[in-house]
Amino acid sequence: MMTRGLATPLTTTRLTVGAGVLGLVVAAGAVGLAGPWDSSGQRRAEGRWAARQTAAQGRSDGGTGGARGPGTDSGRLPGPAPSAPGVLTALGASTASVPLPAGPALSDVLDPLLDSPGLGPRRSAAVMDVATGKRVYESDPGKVLTPASTTKLATAVSALASLGADHRVDTEVRTGADKGQLVLVGGGDPTLTAHKDADGFASLRTLADATADAVKAGKAGKAGKTAKDDDKGAGHGKADHDHKADHGGKEKSGRPEVSVAYDTSLYSGPLLHPIGPNENIAPVTPLMADEGRLDDSDSGPAARSADPAGDTARRFAALLRERGVDVKGEPVPGEADSEAKRLARVRSAPLSALVERMLTHSDNDIAEALARQTALAHKEPASFDGAGKAIKAELRKIKLPVGGVTFADGSGLDRTDKISPRLLTALLGRASDPARPELRPVVTGLPVAGFTGTLSSRYKDAADAAGVGLVRAKTGTLTGVNTLAGTVVDADGRLLVFAFMTEGATDPQAAQSTLDRMASTVANCGCR
């Protein structure tokens, strides 16, 4: 006889199975859910396991793989960043032997929650089985609503699909039109940092080191043709510089003297997001350090610079002075000649790492930067409009359901964004597909309920205990808008993806709690 309703409370066995399914822990024989977690929300042990596999693969290819990482003397481009292995089916059971959740049984437990007065008058939902692609629960799944930050799932998938998980973003210094002029060229890396500890991201200090070395060697003179980039430059932990440039100027003191300009011409359109000056996002420019934050934070709301590009150039000039290079006057806006020589560059962490950081911390600055990288890949203007067109075009290209969908930005801060639960579950399902490993960072970057990112302070209610550690989801919150979309393992060990959306809620805490309860209910459901 078919049974319905909730399964027994969460057990250690289910935590083990769920962890294996989601890629939280990967081992063939023994699997356990344990920390510690790194800053991206991925377990350090998982990263070390993947690194060992990468090294072993390099040896099996004749020892040519596994480029040396940051801080080494290798001139080769660093290899791909370690990431979680592919999403697995439930351990100990094949897909055929694990029962598929029954729609009526899921309706019995989810419908009352979806009808909760804590949600707004507009609501929609979908739950999909990853292995079969079948929707096992739905309520107006095609209805488009304001997604808030779950927009970042579309931004992430489109960027990874169009650029690849190993794509990196360069910040360069090139020679200017005048003798002794340097041009700091923004490539669109919002994770560029001026902090002493770069934590694996591109460092403005490292860029200043390499630039100062080039200037002191007399290589910062007239503009000339760029040396061909054969992808053997330095990675995000070490700058490289062009040894074929000309001479620089000298002060009477014997210290070299330069002037600095900065180039932000890569982006077009408005600098400010339509939301206006806001602590959740800096002016959108291809040149910024530490996301224009005016404090030492690296995530969450913070006071922002009104001129992050200018501030970054001024900080760069100060770093040059500290390294024995005099800078005439203040940096000024300018544009590097297309034939200008590259003196130095630093490269971002791989796109896979940027996506994970964006999703874990709901980072709006990274989201808008990745949306513009997608626009450039599609030969669209690197603007809000161009990015929106490119995201939709890429999702259509990989055959995801974009009918009625609108992308006004890449972060989800714009209320004119419109997405359906059907698309959100399709995005998550595609990212969970072992045949699409380049999309895996979308899954590994999702916050873990009760542990990481924007879910670290949620799922504290005893009624939500079933979701702790098993729900991984992207949150979305604007005034009157609440969304939750992610992955969950049900009581039978089935990997499901879900999207729950509501608009018009007057009590944001009640709406958020209800959506959390819905995901926990799926996790604890033996719905047959």
Short mmCIF file of C-alpha atoms in Angstrom, two decimals:
data_model
loop_
_atom_site.label_atom_id
_atom_site.label_comp_id
_atom_site.label_asym_id
_atom_site.label_seq_id
_atom_site.Cartn_x
_atom_site.Cartn_y
_atom_site.Cartn_z
CA MET A 1 0.00 0.00 0.00
CA MET A 2 1.23 3.51 -0.82
CA THR A 3 2.23 5.47 2.26
CA ARG A 4 2.25 9.22 2.60
CA GLY A 5 3.57 11.82 4.95
CA LEU A 6 6.72 12.51 6.85
CA ALA A 7 9.52 10.06 7.44
CA THR A 8 11.17 9.36 10.75
CA PRO A 9 13.42 12.10 12.13
CA LEU A 10 16.78 12.83 10.53
CA THR A 11 19.34 10.09 11.11
CA THR A 12 23.09 9.77 10.83
CA THR A 13 22.58 7.41 7.90
CA ARG A 14 20.58 10.02 6.01
CA LEU A 15 23.18 12.67 6.70
CA THR A 16 25.80 10.35 5.24
CA VAL A 17 23.77 9.55 2.14
CA GLY A 18 22.80 13.17 1.63
CA ALA A 19 26.34 14.36 1.95
CA GLY A 20 27.46 11.91 -0.70
CA VAL A 21 24.72 12.93 -3.09
CA LEU A 22 25.50 16.61 -2.83
CA GLY A 23 29.25 16.29 -3.10
CA LEU A 24 29.80 17.43 0.48
CA VAL A 25 31.83 14.29 1.14
CA VAL A 26 33.24 11.98 -1.50
CA ALA A 27 34.57 8.52 -0.67
CA ALA A 28 33.76 5.13 -2.03
CA GLY A 29 33.49 3.21 1.23
CA ALA A 30 33.05 5.54 4.20
CA VAL A 31 31.30 8.86 4.00
CA GLY A 32 30.79 11.35 6.83
CA LEU A 33 29.44 14.86 7.10
CA ALA A 34 32.18 16.91 8.74
CA GLY A 35 33.96 20.26 8.54
CA PRO A 36 35.86 22.36 8.47
CA TRP A 37 34.49 24.55 5.68
CA ASP A 38 36.59 27.00 3.70
CA SER A 39 35.56 30.56 2.83
CA SER A 40 33.67 29.42 -0.27
CA GLY A 41 31.46 26.95 1.58
CA GLN A 42 33.34 23.90 0.34
CA ARG A 43 34.91 21.42 2.74
CA ARG A 44 38.69 21.67 2.87
CA ALA A 45 38.96 17.90 2.90
CA GLU A 46 36.96 17.76 -0.32
CA GLY A 47 39.29 20.27 -1.94
CA ARG A 48 42.35 18.30 -0.87
CA TRP A 49 40.84 15.09 -2.27
CA ALA A 50 40.17 16.76 -5.61
CA ALA A 51 43.69 18.23 -5.66
CA ARG A 52 45.17 14.76 -5.21
CA GLN A 53 43.09 13.48 -8.11
CA THR A 54 44.26 16.38 -10.27
CA ALA A 55 47.89 15.65 -9.43
CA ALA A 56 47.41 11.96 -10.16
CA GLN A 57 45.84 12.80 -13.51
CA GLY A 58 48.83 14.99 -14.32
CA ARG A 59 51.19 12.09 -13.61
CA SER A 60 49.12 9.75 -15.75
CA ASP A 61 49.50 12.20 -18.64
CA GLY A 62 53.27 11.93 -18.53
CA GLY A 63 53.90 14.47 -15.80
CA THR A 64 52.89 17.47 -17.90
CA GLY A 65 49.85 18.39 -15.86
CA GLY A 66 49.48 20.11 -12.52
CA ALA A 67 51.03 23.55 -13.13
CA ARG A 68 52.69 25.06 -10.11
CA GLY A 69 50.49 27.35 -8.11
CA PRO A 70 50.74 30.87 -6.70
CA GLY A 71 54.03 31.94 -5.25
CA THR A 72 56.12 29.56 -7.33
CA ASP A 73 58.65 30.43 -10.00
CA SER A 74 56.86 28.54 -12.77
CA GLY A 75 55.92 30.70 -15.73
CA ARG A 76 53.03 28.46 -16.64
CA LEU A 77 49.38 29.32 -16.18
CA PRO A 78 48.03 27.67 -13.01
CA GLY A 79 45.92 24.58 -13.56
CA PRO A 80 42.19 24.46 -12.92
CA ALA A 81 41.16 25.04 -9.32
CA PRO A 82 40.24 21.90 -7.40
CA SER A 83 36.50 21.46 -7.08
CA ALA A 84 34.07 18.83 -5.91
CA PRO A 85 33.73 15.67 -7.93
CA GLY A 86 30.53 15.10 -9.88
CA VAL A 87 27.19 14.93 -8.13
CA LEU A 88 26.53 11.31 -7.24
CA THR A 89 23.41 9.22 -6.96
CA ALA A 90 22.48 8.08 -3.48
CA LEU A 91 25.17 5.86 -2.00
CA GLY A 92 24.25 2.23 -1.55
CA ALA A 93 21.32 2.32 -3.94
CA SER A 94 20.84 2.71 -7.66
CA THR A 95 18.38 5.19 -9.08
CA ALA A 96 16.08 2.33 -9.98
CA SER A 97 15.93 1.01 -6.41
CA VAL A 98 15.30 4.38 -4.74
CA PRO A 99 11.62 5.28 -5.00
CA LEU A 100 10.60 8.45 -6.77
CA PRO A 101 8.57 10.82 -4.56
CA ALA A 102 4.86 10.68 -5.34
CA GLY A 103 3.28 13.95 -6.38
CA PRO A 104 0.09 13.56 -4.31
CA ALA A 105 2.07 12.77 -1.18
CA LEU A 106 4.32 15.80 -1.68
CA SER A 107 1.22 17.91 -2.25
CA ASP A 108 -0.19 16.71 1.05
CA VAL A 109 2.77 18.16 2.95
CA LEU A 110 3.72 21.16 0.81
CA ASP A 111 0.34 22.63 -0.15
CA PRO A 112 -0.53 23.69 3.42
CA LEU A 113 2.80 25.48 3.71
CA LEU A 114 2.45 27.15 0.32
CA ASP A 115 -0.99 28.34 1.46
CA SER A 116 0.48 29.81 4.64
CA PRO A 117 -0.61 33.40 5.42
CA GLY A 118 3.06 34.17 6.04
CA LEU A 119 3.65 34.12 2.29
CA GLY A 120 2.56 36.88 -0.07
CA PRO A 121 -0.48 36.70 -2.35
CA ARG A 122 1.67 35.71 -5.34
CA ARG A 123 3.47 32.42 -4.97
CA SER A 124 4.76 29.58 -7.11
CA ALA A 125 6.80 26.43 -6.55
CA ALA A 126 8.39 23.41 -8.19
CA VAL A 127 10.29 20.31 -7.07
CA MET A 128 12.15 18.21 -9.63
CA ASP A 129 13.89 14.84 -9.42
CA VAL A 130 17.45 15.24 -10.70
CA ALA A 131 17.96 11.72 -12.01
CA THR A 132 14.84 11.65 -14.19
CA GLY A 133 14.18 15.36 -14.77
CA LYS A 134 10.58 14.79 -13.71
CA ARG A 135 8.75 17.48 -11.73
CA VAL A 136 7.33 15.70 -8.70
CA TYR A 137 5.57 18.76 -7.29
CA GLU A 138 4.44 22.00 -8.83
CA SER A 139 2.21 24.98 -8.23
CA ASP A 140 2.13 27.48 -11.10
CA PRO A 141 5.70 26.49 -12.04
CA GLY A 142 5.69 28.66 -15.14
CA LYS A 143 4.59 31.81 -13.31
CA VAL A 144 7.34 34.43 -13.49
CA LEU A 145 7.95 36.36 -10.30
CA THR A 146 10.67 38.65 -9.02
CA PRO A 147 13.51 36.26 -8.12
CA ALA A 148 15.74 38.60 -6.11
CA SER A 149 19.16 36.99 -5.62
CA THR A 150 18.18 33.60 -7.05
CA THR A 151 18.88 35.45 -10.33
CA LYS A 152 22.51 34.64 -9.53
CA LEU A 153 21.85 31.00 -10.43
CA ALA A 154 21.14 32.08 -14.01
CA THR A 155 24.16 34.40 -13.97
CA ALA A 156 26.37 31.56 -12.76
CA VAL A 157 25.16 28.95 -15.25
CA SER A 158 25.38 31.32 -18.21
CA ALA A 159 28.91 32.47 -17.29
CA LEU A 160 30.21 28.93 -16.77
CA ALA A 161 28.53 27.62 -19.91
CA SER A 162 29.83 30.42 -22.12
CA LEU A 163 33.32 30.89 -20.66
CA GLY A 164 34.25 27.63 -18.93
CA ALA A 165 35.12 26.97 -15.30
CA ASP A 166 38.83 27.79 -15.82
CA HIS A 167 38.28 31.27 -17.29
CA ARG A 168 40.25 34.03 -15.55
CA VAL A 169 39.96 37.80 -15.60
CA ASP A 170 43.09 39.94 -16.05
CA THR A 171 44.06 43.26 -14.53
CA GLU A 172 46.96 44.75 -16.48
CA VAL A 173 49.42 47.60 -16.54
CA ARG A 174 50.31 48.83 -20.03
CA THR A 175 52.53 51.55 -21.37
CA GLY A 176 50.84 54.84 -22.14
CA ALA A 177 51.12 57.14 -25.14
CA ASP A 178 53.65 59.35 -23.37
CA LYS A 179 57.11 58.36 -22.19
CA GLY A 180 56.98 57.08 -18.62
CA GLN A 181 53.18 56.79 -18.54
CA LEU A 182 51.54 53.69 -17.10
CA VAL A 183 47.93 52.72 -17.73
CA LEU A 184 46.16 50.51 -15.19
CA VAL A 185 43.60 48.55 -17.23
CA GLY A 186 40.52 47.09 -15.58
CA GLY A 187 39.45 43.72 -16.93
CA GLY A 188 36.41 43.26 -14.70
CA ASP A 189 37.77 41.41 -11.65
CA PRO A 190 35.87 42.61 -8.55
CA THR A 191 37.88 40.21 -6.35
CA LEU A 192 41.11 42.14 -6.97
CA THR A 193 42.35 43.03 -3.50
CA ALA A 194 44.72 45.54 -1.96
CA HIS A 195 44.89 43.64 1.33
CA LYS A 196 48.21 42.13 2.37
CA ASP A 197 46.63 38.68 2.46
CA ALA A 198 45.08 38.14 -0.96
CA ASP A 199 43.66 34.76 0.14
CA GLY A 200 44.13 33.28 -3.33
CA PHE A 201 42.64 36.19 -5.26
CA ALA A 202 44.44 38.66 -7.53
CA SER A 203 46.57 41.13 -5.60
CA LEU A 204 47.03 44.83 -6.39
CA ARG A 205 50.22 44.65 -4.32
CA THR A 206 51.60 41.86 -6.51
CA LEU A 207 50.74 43.91 -9.59
CA ALA A 208 52.59 46.90 -8.09
CA ASP A 209 55.61 44.68 -7.34
CA ALA A 210 55.90 43.51 -10.95
CA THR A 211 55.24 47.00 -12.33
CA ALA A 212 57.88 48.58 -10.11
CA ASP A 213 60.37 45.92 -11.20
CA ALA A 214 59.65 46.66 -14.86
CA VAL A 215 59.93 50.42 -14.36
CA LYS A 216 63.23 50.13 -12.48
CA ALA A 217 64.56 47.95 -15.28
CA GLY A 218 63.77 50.76 -17.71
CA LYS A 219 60.91 49.03 -19.42
CA ALA A 220 58.16 51.64 -19.03
CA GLY A 221 58.58 53.98 -21.96
CA LYS A 222 56.92 54.51 -25.30
CA ALA A 223 53.95 52.45 -26.36
CA GLY A 224 54.59 49.53 -28.63
CA LYS A 225 53.08 46.33 -29.89
CA THR A 226 51.87 43.84 -27.26
CA ALA A 227 53.76 40.59 -27.03
CA LYS A 228 51.57 37.69 -28.08
CA ASP A 229 49.76 36.21 -25.09
CA ASP A 230 50.51 32.51 -25.27
CA ASP A 231 48.76 31.78 -21.95
CA LYS A 232 52.07 31.30 -20.18
CA GLY A 233 51.74 34.36 -17.99
CA ALA A 234 51.47 34.35 -14.24
CA GLY A 235 48.41 33.33 -12.33
CA HIS A 236 46.42 35.09 -9.67
CA GLY A 237 49.14 34.70 -7.03
CA LYS A 238 52.07 35.95 -9.13
CA ALA A 239 52.29 38.78 -11.63
CA ASP A 240 54.13 38.58 -14.92
CA HIS A 241 55.68 41.36 -16.93
CA ASP A 242 56.70 42.05 -20.50
CA HIS A 243 60.49 42.24 -20.90
CA LYS A 244 60.37 43.89 -24.33
CA ALA A 245 59.22 47.36 -23.37
CA ASP A 246 61.26 50.58 -23.55
CA HIS A 247 62.89 52.88 -21.02
CA GLY A 248 61.28 54.95 -18.25
CA GLY A 249 61.93 58.41 -16.85
CA LYS A 250 64.36 59.22 -14.03
CA GLU A 251 64.18 61.87 -11.35
CA LYS A 252 67.31 63.68 -10.21
CA SER A 253 67.12 61.57 -7.04
CA GLY A 254 67.75 58.49 -9.13
CA ARG A 255 64.27 57.11 -8.44
CA PRO A 256 62.30 56.38 -11.61
CA GLU A 257 59.33 58.63 -12.25
CA VAL A 258 56.08 57.75 -13.99
CA SER A 259 52.57 59.03 -14.41
CA VAL A 260 49.52 56.82 -13.98
CA ALA A 261 46.27 56.69 -15.91
CA TYR A 262 43.48 54.16 -15.48
CA ASP A 263 41.30 52.58 -18.14
CA THR A 264 37.68 51.54 -17.47
CA SER A 265 36.59 51.46 -21.10
CA LEU A 266 35.72 47.76 -21.04
CA TYR A 267 32.27 48.50 -19.59
CA SER A 268 29.60 50.76 -21.01
CA GLY A 269 26.27 52.05 -19.79
CA PRO A 270 25.47 53.42 -16.34
CA LEU A 271 27.91 52.97 -13.47
CA LEU A 272 25.18 52.87 -10.85
CA HIS A 273 22.79 49.98 -10.52
CA PRO A 274 19.15 51.11 -10.88
CA ILE A 275 18.78 50.53 -7.13
CA GLY A 276 21.01 53.60 -6.73
CA PRO A 277 23.85 54.20 -4.24
CA ASN A 278 23.61 51.25 -1.91
CA GLU A 279 25.63 49.31 0.65
CA ASN A 280 24.87 46.09 -1.23
CA ILE A 281 26.72 47.00 -4.42
CA ALA A 282 29.45 49.37 -5.58
CA PRO A 283 29.33 51.40 -8.79
CA VAL A 284 29.81 48.82 -11.53
CA THR A 285 33.23 49.34 -13.08
CA PRO A 286 35.85 46.95 -14.51
CA LEU A 287 38.49 48.34 -12.16
CA MET A 288 37.98 48.06 -8.42
CA ALA A 289 39.79 46.68 -5.41
CA ASP A 290 37.96 44.95 -2.58
CA GLU A 291 34.61 45.74 -4.21
CA GLY A 292 35.00 49.39 -3.30
CA ARG A 293 34.39 48.57 0.37
CA LEU A 294 35.36 51.29 2.84
CA ASP A 295 35.94 48.81 5.67
CA ASP A 296 37.79 45.50 6.00
CA SER A 297 34.77 43.31 5.25
CA ASP A 298 34.73 40.91 2.32
CA SER A 299 31.01 40.08 2.19
CA GLY A 300 27.65 41.52 3.17
CA PRO A 301 26.51 45.16 3.18
CA ALA A 302 29.19 47.81 3.65
CA ALA A 303 29.72 51.47 2.87
CA ARG A 304 31.10 51.76 -0.67
CA SER A 305 33.32 54.15 -2.55
CA ALA A 306 31.60 56.47 -4.99
CA ASP A 307 34.64 56.12 -7.28
CA PRO A 308 36.11 52.62 -6.90
CA ALA A 309 38.15 52.84 -10.11
CA GLY A 310 39.78 56.13 -9.13
CA ASP A 311 40.39 54.90 -5.59
CA THR A 312 42.03 51.73 -6.93
CA ALA A 313 44.31 53.74 -9.22
CA ARG A 314 45.29 56.04 -6.36
CA ARG A 315 46.03 53.04 -4.15
CA PHE A 316 48.12 51.55 -6.96
CA ALA A 317 50.09 54.79 -7.28
CA ALA A 318 50.72 54.78 -3.53
CA LEU A 319 51.95 51.18 -3.73
CA LEU A 320 54.37 52.17 -6.52
CA ARG A 321 55.76 54.99 -4.37
CA GLU A 322 56.28 52.54 -1.51
CA ARG A 323 58.30 50.40 -3.95
CA GLY A 324 60.65 53.20 -4.95
CA VAL A 325 58.84 54.58 -8.01
CA ASP A 326 57.79 58.24 -7.96
CA VAL A 327 54.38 59.06 -9.47
CA LYS A 328 53.79 62.51 -10.90
CA GLY A 329 50.50 64.04 -9.81
CA GLU A 330 47.33 62.02 -9.31
CA PRO A 331 46.11 59.19 -11.56
CA VAL A 332 43.75 60.34 -14.29
CA PRO A 333 41.19 58.50 -16.44
CA GLY A 334 42.61 57.35 -19.74
CA GLU A 335 42.50 54.58 -22.28
CA ALA A 336 45.26 52.20 -23.20
CA ASP A 337 46.16 51.98 -26.86
CA SER A 338 45.29 48.63 -28.39
CA GLU A 339 48.94 48.26 -29.44
CA ALA A 340 50.37 49.23 -26.03
CA LYS A 341 52.89 46.91 -24.42
CA ARG A 342 51.82 45.01 -21.34
CA LEU A 343 54.24 45.61 -18.46
CA ALA A 344 52.53 43.45 -15.83
CA ARG A 345 49.31 41.65 -15.03
CA VAL A 346 47.60 39.63 -12.35
CA ARG A 347 44.88 37.08 -13.03
CA SER A 348 41.78 36.34 -11.04
CA ALA A 349 41.04 33.02 -9.44
CA PRO A 350 39.27 30.67 -11.87
CA LEU A 351 35.66 31.38 -12.73
CA SER A 352 34.68 28.29 -10.72
CA ALA A 353 35.96 29.96 -7.53
CA LEU A 354 34.30 33.28 -8.36
CA VAL A 355 30.96 31.54 -8.90
CA GLU A 356 31.23 29.68 -5.59
CA ARG A 357 32.04 32.88 -3.71
CA MET A 358 29.21 34.74 -5.45
CA LEU A 359 26.61 32.11 -4.54
CA THR A 360 27.76 31.37 -1.01
CA HIS A 361 27.78 35.02 0.03
CA SER A 362 25.20 36.35 -2.48
CA ASP A 363 27.86 38.76 -3.75
CA ASN A 364 26.24 41.37 -6.00
CA ASP A 365 29.53 42.87 -7.24
CA ILE A 366 30.77 39.51 -8.51
CA ALA A 367 27.37 38.81 -10.06
CA GLU A 368 27.39 41.99 -12.13
CA ALA A 369 31.00 41.36 -13.17
CA LEU A 370 30.25 37.80 -14.31
CA ALA A 371 27.17 38.97 -16.17
CA ARG A 372 29.40 41.37 -18.12
CA GLN A 373 31.95 38.65 -18.83
CA THR A 374 29.06 36.69 -20.36
CA ALA A 375 28.08 39.76 -22.38
CA LEU A 376 31.61 40.07 -23.75
CA ALA A 377 31.60 36.37 -24.68
CA HIS A 378 28.40 37.00 -26.65
CA LYS A 379 29.81 40.19 -28.22
CA GLU A 380 27.23 42.29 -26.41
CA PRO A 381 28.03 45.59 -24.67
CA ALA A 382 29.32 45.05 -21.14
CA SER A 383 26.38 46.88 -19.61
CA PHE A 384 23.22 46.03 -17.69
CA ASP A 385 21.27 45.70 -20.95
CA GLY A 386 23.98 43.75 -22.77
CA ALA A 387 24.46 41.40 -19.83
CA GLY A 388 20.74 40.67 -19.59
CA LYS A 389 20.55 39.82 -23.28
CA ALA A 390 23.63 37.61 -23.09
CA ILE A 391 22.42 35.65 -20.05
CA LYS A 392 19.11 34.87 -21.73
CA ALA A 393 20.80 34.00 -25.02
CA GLU A 394 23.20 31.58 -23.34
CA LEU A 395 20.43 29.85 -21.40
CA ARG A 396 18.40 29.53 -24.57
CA LYS A 397 21.46 28.12 -26.33
CA ILE A 398 21.75 25.31 -23.77
CA LYS A 399 18.01 24.68 -24.11
CA LEU A 400 16.71 25.90 -20.77
CA PRO A 401 13.13 27.25 -20.50
CA VAL A 402 13.46 31.05 -20.77
CA GLY A 403 9.97 31.87 -22.04
CA GLY A 404 8.60 34.96 -20.29
CA VAL A 405 11.85 35.45 -18.39
CA THR A 406 13.48 38.89 -18.02
CA PHE A 407 17.03 39.67 -16.92
CA ALA A 408 17.54 43.34 -16.09
CA ASP A 409 20.78 42.69 -14.21
CA GLY A 410 23.01 39.84 -13.04
CA SER A 411 22.56 40.24 -9.29
CA GLY A 412 18.79 40.19 -8.81
CA LEU A 413 18.67 43.60 -7.15
CA ASP A 414 16.46 44.89 -9.98
CA ARG A 415 12.77 44.24 -9.34
CA THR A 416 12.06 44.01 -13.06
CA ASP A 417 13.92 40.68 -13.19
CA LYS A 418 11.37 37.90 -13.75
CA ILE A 419 12.08 34.17 -13.44
CA SER A 420 9.90 31.10 -13.00
CA PRO A 421 10.36 28.10 -10.67
CA ARG A 422 10.51 26.02 -13.86
CA LEU A 423 13.68 27.83 -14.95
CA LEU A 424 15.26 27.81 -11.49
CA THR A 425 14.81 24.04 -11.11
CA ALA A 426 16.06 23.52 -14.67
CA LEU A 427 19.20 25.54 -13.87
CA LEU A 428 19.87 23.48 -10.76
CA GLY A 429 19.11 20.23 -12.53
CA ARG A 430 21.52 21.05 -15.34
CA ALA A 431 24.23 22.05 -12.85
CA SER A 432 23.74 18.71 -11.04
CA ASP A 433 24.17 16.72 -14.25
CA PRO A 434 27.42 14.69 -14.15
CA ALA A 435 27.64 15.22 -17.91
CA ARG A 436 28.11 18.99 -17.33
CA PRO A 437 31.10 19.17 -14.94
CA GLU A 438 31.83 22.77 -15.93
CA LEU A 439 28.58 23.76 -14.17
CA ARG A 440 29.44 21.93 -10.92
CA PRO A 441 30.46 25.13 -9.04
CA VAL A 442 26.80 26.16 -9.05
CA VAL A 443 26.06 23.21 -6.76
CA THR A 444 29.23 23.40 -4.65
CA GLY A 445 28.75 27.14 -4.15
CA LEU A 446 25.24 26.89 -2.71
CA PRO A 447 25.02 27.81 0.99
CA VAL A 448 24.50 24.84 3.31
CA ALA A 449 21.54 25.10 5.68
CA GLY A 450 22.72 25.93 9.18
CA PHE A 451 26.40 26.01 8.17
CA THR A 452 27.59 28.41 5.46
CA GLY A 453 26.95 31.68 3.69
CA THR A 454 23.50 33.21 3.68
CA LEU A 455 22.03 30.07 5.30
CA SER A 456 24.48 29.99 8.22
CA SER A 457 22.05 31.79 10.55
CA ARG A 458 18.91 30.07 9.29
CA TYR A 459 17.40 26.65 10.05
CA LYS A 460 17.75 27.21 13.79
CA ASP A 461 14.14 26.30 14.57
CA ALA A 462 13.72 22.71 15.81
CA ALA A 463 11.01 22.19 13.20
CA ASP A 464 13.60 22.82 10.48
CA ALA A 465 16.19 20.35 11.84
CA ALA A 466 15.51 17.93 8.99
CA GLY A 467 16.99 20.43 6.54
CA VAL A 468 20.22 21.16 8.38
CA GLY A 469 23.16 19.96 6.30
CA LEU A 470 20.89 18.46 3.63
CA VAL A 471 19.44 21.61 2.11
CA ARG A 472 21.79 23.62 -0.07
CA ALA A 473 20.08 26.67 -1.48
CA LYS A 474 20.39 30.16 -2.91
CA THR A 475 18.40 32.72 -1.02
CA GLY A 476 16.64 35.74 -2.49
CA THR A 477 15.33 38.67 -0.47
CA LEU A 478 14.02 42.10 -1.37
CA THR A 479 11.31 44.05 0.40
CA GLY A 480 8.16 41.99 -0.18
CA VAL A 481 10.07 39.33 -2.15
CA ASN A 482 11.32 36.01 -0.77
CA THR A 483 12.73 33.09 -2.76
CA LEU A 484 14.64 29.91 -2.03
CA ALA A 485 16.02 27.57 -4.69
CA GLY A 486 18.44 24.71 -4.28
CA THR A 487 19.05 21.00 -3.75
CA VAL A 488 17.85 18.61 -1.08
CA VAL A 489 18.03 14.90 -0.34
CA ASP A 490 14.72 13.34 0.71
CA ALA A 491 14.20 10.60 3.30
CA ASP A 492 14.75 7.90 0.69
CA GLY A 493 18.07 9.35 -0.49
CA ARG A 494 16.67 10.90 -3.65
CA LEU A 495 18.40 14.08 -4.90
CA LEU A 496 15.80 16.74 -5.69
CA VAL A 497 15.98 20.37 -6.75
CA PHE A 498 13.38 22.90 -5.71
CA ALA A 499 12.33 26.52 -6.16
CA PHE A 500 9.88 28.30 -3.87
CA MET A 501 8.92 31.92 -4.66
CA THR A 502 6.58 34.51 -3.19
CA GLU A 503 5.83 38.21 -3.67
CA GLY A 504 3.91 40.65 -1.53
CA ALA A 505 4.70 39.22 1.91
CA THR A 506 4.36 41.82 4.66
CA ASP A 507 6.31 39.85 7.27
CA PRO A 508 9.72 38.96 5.77
CA GLN A 509 10.70 36.77 8.72
CA ALA A 510 7.52 34.70 8.46
CA ALA A 511 7.94 34.33 4.69
CA GLN A 512 11.57 33.27 5.04
CA SER A 513 10.71 30.79 7.78
CA THR A 514 7.93 29.26 5.68
CA LEU A 515 10.22 28.74 2.69
CA ASP A 516 12.85 27.16 4.95
CA ARG A 517 10.16 24.88 6.38
CA MET A 518 9.13 23.81 2.89
CA ALA A 519 12.68 22.71 2.03
CA SER A 520 13.03 20.93 5.39
CA THR A 521 9.72 19.17 4.78
CA VAL A 522 10.98 17.79 1.47
CA ALA A 523 14.15 16.62 3.22
CA ASN A 524 12.13 14.74 5.84
CA CYS A 525 9.50 13.37 3.49
CA GLY A 526 9.05 9.69 2.73
CA CYS A 527 6.49 10.74 0.15
CA ARG A 528 5.15 7.63 -1.52
#
